[in-house]
Each structure stands twice: as C-alpha cells, then as structure tokens.
Amino acid sequence: MSSKMRHLGSGRQRGVVLAVVLVVLVVMMLGSVSLLNSVDTSALLSGNIGFKRDSINSAGGGLNKAFEAMKSANFQKYQDSVAGCPPPAATGTACTAAGEWAKLNFYPRILETDENGIPLIIKNKTQFDAKFKVAPVKANGNEMRFLIERMCETYGPSSKVTCVLSTESPLGGDKWADKPGSTASPVYRVTVRTDGVRNSQTYVQWNVTFLGE
C-alpha cells in the first residue's frame, strides 16, 4: 500500500513538472515572438530614418539647380520687373515677366506659407508643376523641386523699405550702409522639396544672397 502511494505521488510530481515546463515554453515562445516583432519594428524605423537622411542629403542637388537659375542672365534681367503687375495685395499673375519667373522657379515676392514657413505652392506637386517650369532633379530614387523667393513685400527694384537685404555689400565697404553709394543684394529664400523612397518627403530651406554684382 505504501509502495503504491509513493508511486502515485511520484506520478503527480511528474505531471506538475510537465505542466510547469509547458507554461515556461509558452512564455518563452511568446517572448520570442515579441522580440521578433521588436526587431522588425526597429529595422523598419532604421530604414525609414535612413531614407529620410538620404532625401535630406539629396536636397543639395535641388539647391545647385537653384543656383544655376540665379546665375542666369534672365534672372538678373527680370527679377526687378514691375511691368503689368497689380498692386501688392494681388496675385501677380498679370505681371508681364511672370512667364520668365516661372522658367526660373522664381517669384519676386514672399509667397504664402504654412506655420513652418514652407510655401504652400510647393506642398502641392500638381499645382507647383503647373506653375513653375524647371523640371524636378532626379537622383538615387529621389525627386527634388526648388523654389526661389525674393524676400520682398512688393514687385520692382529691391529696397531696404520693402525687402530683407544682405548686411554684406558688393560695393562700398564691408557693410551695405557703410558709406554713400554702397549697394546691397536682397536675400532670397530657396526651398527644396525632396520626394523619396517609401513616400519620404522633406523640405529644406536656405537664405542666400549675392556677394558681388
């Protein structure tokens, strides 16, 4: 009888141990699945960050294209044009030089922006491509569009009353106001939109000016 009781007790112990082992295995499996999901998520985040960084680096291609436009003879010729332009509050589509500005992805006045200072027109690819004519720059799976704005409130020649001017002077001293006859270039805001892999999208802006005329 005693031997039989010991045998039954030993069987119960083995059953309990088996149940505990099964529970531990289930917990380990769940932990492995959770770890795998965590690794997959980390890899996805790392990939997205990599694509984002690549799109930011590619923005330099759009900036270089903007510099090409700013160095062109037509940029210097038409940027101060006021012919046919309506009052400052209007859209400027009636300006005689509007077609030339579009060929340079340029606008002589500050455009409407969002809360982050990004021009609304460049946030809509369809509208932007319909208005501005320089084709997007394409490299490494990224597509870059640029927009040049002259930091002025009005059309026509730039002045310290209506424009943000550079503190540097091409003529007449180190600072534009150092002596009579010195001149200053207006400041231009260049916005580059980059559309990349996995729908990544970045906006980068620079304020630039001419150091010589």
CSV table of C-alpha atoms in Angstrom, one decimal:
chain,number,residue,atom,x,y,z
A,1,MET,CA,0.0,0.0,0.0
A,2,SER,CA,2.8,2.3,1.0
A,3,SER,CA,4.6,1.5,-2.2
A,4,LYS,CA,1.5,2.2,-4.3
A,5,MET,CA,1.0,5.6,-2.6
A,6,ARG,CA,4.7,6.5,-3.3
A,7,HIS,CA,4.2,5.6,-7.0
A,8,LEU,CA,1.1,7.8,-7.3
A,9,GLY,CA,2.8,10.7,-5.6
A,10,SER,CA,5.7,10.4,-7.9
A,11,GLY,CA,3.4,10.4,-10.9
A,12,ARG,CA,1.6,13.6,-9.7
A,13,GLN,CA,5.0,15.3,-9.3
A,14,ARG,CA,6.0,14.4,-12.8
A,15,GLY,CA,2.6,15.8,-14.0
A,16,VAL,CA,3.1,19.0,-12.2
A,17,VAL,CA,6.7,19.4,-13.6
A,18,LEU,CA,5.4,18.7,-17.1
A,19,ALA,CA,2.7,21.4,-16.7
A,20,VAL,CA,5.3,23.9,-15.4
A,21,VAL,CA,7.6,23.1,-18.3
A,22,LEU,CA,4.8,23.6,-20.8
A,23,VAL,CA,3.9,27.0,-19.3
A,24,VAL,CA,7.6,28.1,-19.4
A,25,LEU,CA,7.8,27.0,-23.1
A,26,VAL,CA,4.7,29.0,-23.9
A,27,VAL,CA,6.1,32.1,-22.1
A,28,MET,CA,9.4,31.7,-24.0
A,29,MET,CA,7.6,31.4,-27.3
A,30,LEU,CA,5.6,34.5,-26.6
A,31,GLY,CA,8.7,36.3,-25.6
A,32,SER,CA,10.5,35.2,-28.8
A,33,VAL,CA,7.5,36.5,-30.9
A,34,SER,CA,7.6,39.8,-29.1
A,35,LEU,CA,11.3,40.1,-29.6
A,36,LEU,CA,11.0,39.3,-33.3
A,37,ASN,CA,8.3,42.0,-33.6
A,38,SER,CA,10.5,44.4,-31.8
A,39,VAL,CA,13.5,43.7,-34.1
A,40,ASP,CA,11.2,44.0,-37.2
A,41,THR,CA,9.9,47.4,-35.9
A,42,SER,CA,13.4,48.6,-35.1
A,43,ALA,CA,14.6,47.6,-38.6
A,44,LEU,CA,11.7,49.4,-40.2
A,45,LEU,CA,12.4,52.5,-38.2
A,46,SER,CA,16.1,52.4,-39.0
A,47,GLY,CA,15.2,52.0,-42.7
A,48,ASN,CA,12.8,55.0,-42.6
A,49,ILE,CA,15.4,57.1,-40.9
A,50,GLY,CA,18.0,56.1,-43.5
A,51,PHE,CA,15.6,57.1,-46.4
A,52,LYS,CA,14.9,60.4,-44.6
A,53,ARG,CA,18.5,61.2,-44.2
A,54,ASP,CA,19.2,60.3,-47.8
A,55,SER,CA,16.4,62.6,-49.0
A,56,ILE,CA,17.9,65.5,-46.9
A,57,ASN,CA,21.3,64.9,-48.4
A,58,SER,CA,19.8,64.8,-51.9
A,59,ALA,CA,18.3,68.3,-51.4
A,60,GLY,CA,21.7,69.7,-52.3
A,61,GLY,CA,21.0,68.7,-55.9
A,62,GLY,CA,17.9,71.0,-55.9
A,63,LEU,CA,19.9,73.8,-54.3
A,64,ASN,CA,22.6,73.6,-57.0
A,65,LYS,CA,19.9,73.8,-59.6
A,66,ALA,CA,18.5,76.9,-57.9
A,67,PHE,CA,22.0,78.5,-58.0
A,68,GLU,CA,22.1,77.8,-61.8
A,69,ALA,CA,18.9,79.7,-62.2
A,70,MET,CA,20.0,82.6,-60.0
A,71,LYS,CA,23.3,83.0,-62.0
A,72,SER,CA,21.4,83.2,-65.4
A,73,ALA,CA,21.2,86.4,-67.3
A,74,ASN,CA,17.4,86.3,-67.3
A,75,PHE,CA,17.3,86.1,-63.5
A,76,GLN,CA,19.1,89.4,-63.3
A,77,LYS,CA,17.1,90.9,-66.2
A,78,TYR,CA,13.6,90.1,-65.0
A,79,GLN,CA,13.7,89.9,-61.2
A,80,ASP,CA,13.1,93.6,-60.7
A,81,SER,CA,10.4,93.8,-63.4
A,82,VAL,CA,7.2,95.5,-62.3
A,83,ALA,CA,5.6,95.9,-65.7
A,84,GLY,CA,1.9,94.9,-65.7
A,85,CYS,CA,1.9,93.9,-62.1
A,86,PRO,CA,-1.2,94.7,-60.0
A,87,PRO,CA,-1.0,96.2,-56.5
A,88,PRO,CA,1.0,94.2,-53.9
A,89,ALA,CA,-2.1,92.6,-52.5
A,90,ALA,CA,-2.9,90.8,-55.8
A,91,THR,CA,-1.5,87.5,-57.1
A,92,GLY,CA,0.9,88.8,-59.7
A,93,THR,CA,-0.3,86.6,-62.5
A,94,ALA,CA,-0.8,89.7,-64.7
A,95,CYS,CA,2.9,90.7,-64.4
A,96,THR,CA,4.5,90.9,-67.8
A,97,ALA,CA,7.5,88.9,-66.6
A,98,ALA,CA,5.5,86.2,-64.8
A,99,GLY,CA,6.3,83.7,-67.6
A,100,GLU,CA,10.1,84.4,-67.3
A,101,TRP,CA,9.9,84.0,-63.5
A,102,ALA,CA,8.2,80.6,-64.0
A,103,LYS,CA,11.0,79.4,-66.2
A,104,LEU,CA,13.4,80.0,-63.3
A,105,ASN,CA,11.2,78.7,-60.5
A,106,PHE,CA,11.4,82.2,-59.1
A,107,TYR,CA,8.9,84.6,-57.5
A,108,PRO,CA,9.9,88.2,-56.7
A,109,ARG,CA,7.8,88.4,-53.6
A,110,ILE,CA,7.3,86.3,-50.5
A,111,LEU,CA,4.6,83.7,-51.1
A,112,GLU,CA,2.0,82.4,-48.6
A,113,THR,CA,3.4,79.8,-46.2
A,114,ASP,CA,2.3,77.3,-43.7
A,115,GLU,CA,3.1,77.6,-39.9
A,116,ASN,CA,6.6,76.2,-40.6
A,117,GLY,CA,7.5,78.7,-43.3
A,118,ILE,CA,7.0,76.3,-46.2
A,119,PRO,CA,5.4,78.0,-49.3
A,120,LEU,CA,2.0,76.4,-49.8
A,121,ILE,CA,2.5,76.2,-53.6
A,122,ILE,CA,5.4,73.8,-53.3
A,123,LYS,CA,3.5,71.5,-51.0
A,124,ASN,CA,1.1,70.7,-53.8
A,125,LYS,CA,3.1,69.0,-56.6
A,126,THR,CA,0.4,69.2,-59.2
A,127,GLN,CA,-0.1,73.0,-58.7
A,128,PHE,CA,3.6,73.6,-58.4
A,129,ASP,CA,4.5,71.8,-61.6
A,130,ALA,CA,1.7,73.6,-63.5
A,131,LYS,CA,3.0,77.0,-62.4
A,132,PHE,CA,6.8,76.6,-62.4
A,133,LYS,CA,8.7,75.1,-65.4
A,134,VAL,CA,12.1,73.8,-64.2
A,135,ALA,CA,11.9,70.0,-64.3
A,136,PRO,CA,12.5,68.2,-61.0
A,137,VAL,CA,16.0,67.0,-60.4
A,138,LYS,CA,16.1,63.1,-60.1
A,139,ALA,CA,18.9,61.2,-58.4
A,140,ASN,CA,19.1,57.9,-56.4
A,141,GLY,CA,15.4,57.4,-56.4
A,142,ASN,CA,14.7,60.9,-55.1
A,143,GLU,CA,13.0,63.8,-56.9
A,144,MET,CA,13.9,67.4,-56.0
A,145,ARG,CA,11.9,70.5,-56.7
A,146,PHE,CA,13.1,74.0,-55.8
A,147,LEU,CA,11.5,77.4,-55.4
A,148,ILE,CA,13.3,80.8,-55.1
A,149,GLU,CA,11.6,83.6,-53.4
A,150,ARG,CA,12.9,87.2,-53.2
A,151,MET,CA,12.3,88.3,-49.6
A,152,CYS,CA,10.4,91.4,-50.6
A,153,GLU,CA,6.8,92.6,-50.0
A,154,THR,CA,6.4,94.2,-53.4
A,155,TYR,CA,7.4,93.8,-57.0
A,156,GLY,CA,10.0,96.0,-58.6
A,157,PRO,CA,13.5,97.0,-57.5
A,158,SER,CA,14.5,95.9,-54.1
A,159,SER,CA,14.9,98.4,-51.3
A,160,LYS,CA,15.5,98.3,-47.5
A,161,VAL,CA,12.0,99.6,-47.1
A,162,THR,CA,10.3,96.6,-48.8
A,163,CYS,CA,12.9,93.8,-48.8
A,164,VAL,CA,15.2,91.9,-46.5
A,165,LEU,CA,18.7,93.0,-47.6
A,166,SER,CA,22.0,91.3,-47.0
A,167,THR,CA,24.2,93.0,-44.5
A,168,GLU,CA,27.2,92.5,-46.8
A,169,SER,CA,27.8,95.0,-49.6
A,170,PRO,CA,29.1,94.2,-53.0
A,171,LEU,CA,30.3,97.8,-53.3
A,172,GLY,CA,31.4,100.5,-50.9
A,173,GLY,CA,32.7,98.7,-47.8
A,174,ASP,CA,32.1,95.6,-45.7
A,175,LYS,CA,28.6,96.6,-44.8
A,176,TRP,CA,26.0,97.9,-47.2
A,177,ALA,CA,25.3,101.1,-45.2
A,178,ASP,CA,29.0,101.9,-44.5
A,179,LYS,CA,29.2,104.8,-47.0
A,180,PRO,CA,27.1,106.5,-49.6
A,181,GLY,CA,26.7,104.7,-52.9
A,182,SER,CA,27.1,101.3,-51.4
A,183,THR,CA,24.6,98.7,-52.6
A,184,ALA,CA,23.1,95.6,-51.1
A,185,SER,CA,21.6,92.4,-52.6
A,186,PRO,CA,18.2,91.2,-51.4
A,187,VAL,CA,18.0,88.0,-49.5
A,188,TYR,CA,16.5,85.0,-51.4
A,189,ARG,CA,14.8,82.1,-49.7
A,190,VAL,CA,15.4,78.8,-51.5
A,191,THR,CA,13.0,75.9,-50.6
A,192,VAL,CA,13.8,72.4,-51.8
A,193,ARG,CA,11.2,69.7,-51.6
A,194,THR,CA,12.5,66.1,-51.9
A,195,ASP,CA,10.2,63.1,-52.5
A,196,GLY,CA,12.0,59.9,-51.9
A,197,VAL,CA,11.6,56.2,-51.3
A,198,ARG,CA,8.7,54.8,-49.2
A,199,ASN,CA,6.9,58.1,-49.6
A,200,SER,CA,9.5,60.0,-47.6
A,201,GLN,CA,9.2,63.8,-48.0
A,202,THR,CA,11.5,66.5,-46.8
A,203,TYR,CA,11.7,70.3,-47.0
A,204,VAL,CA,15.0,72.1,-46.7
A,205,GLN,CA,15.4,75.9,-46.8
A,206,TRP,CA,18.4,78.2,-47.2
A,207,ASN,CA,18.6,82.0,-47.2
A,208,VAL,CA,21.1,83.1,-49.8
A,209,THR,CA,22.3,86.3,-51.4
A,210,PHE,CA,24.8,87.6,-54.0
A,211,LEU,CA,28.2,88.7,-52.6
A,212,GLY,CA,29.1,90.5,-55.8
A,213,GLU,CA,27.5,92.3,-58.7
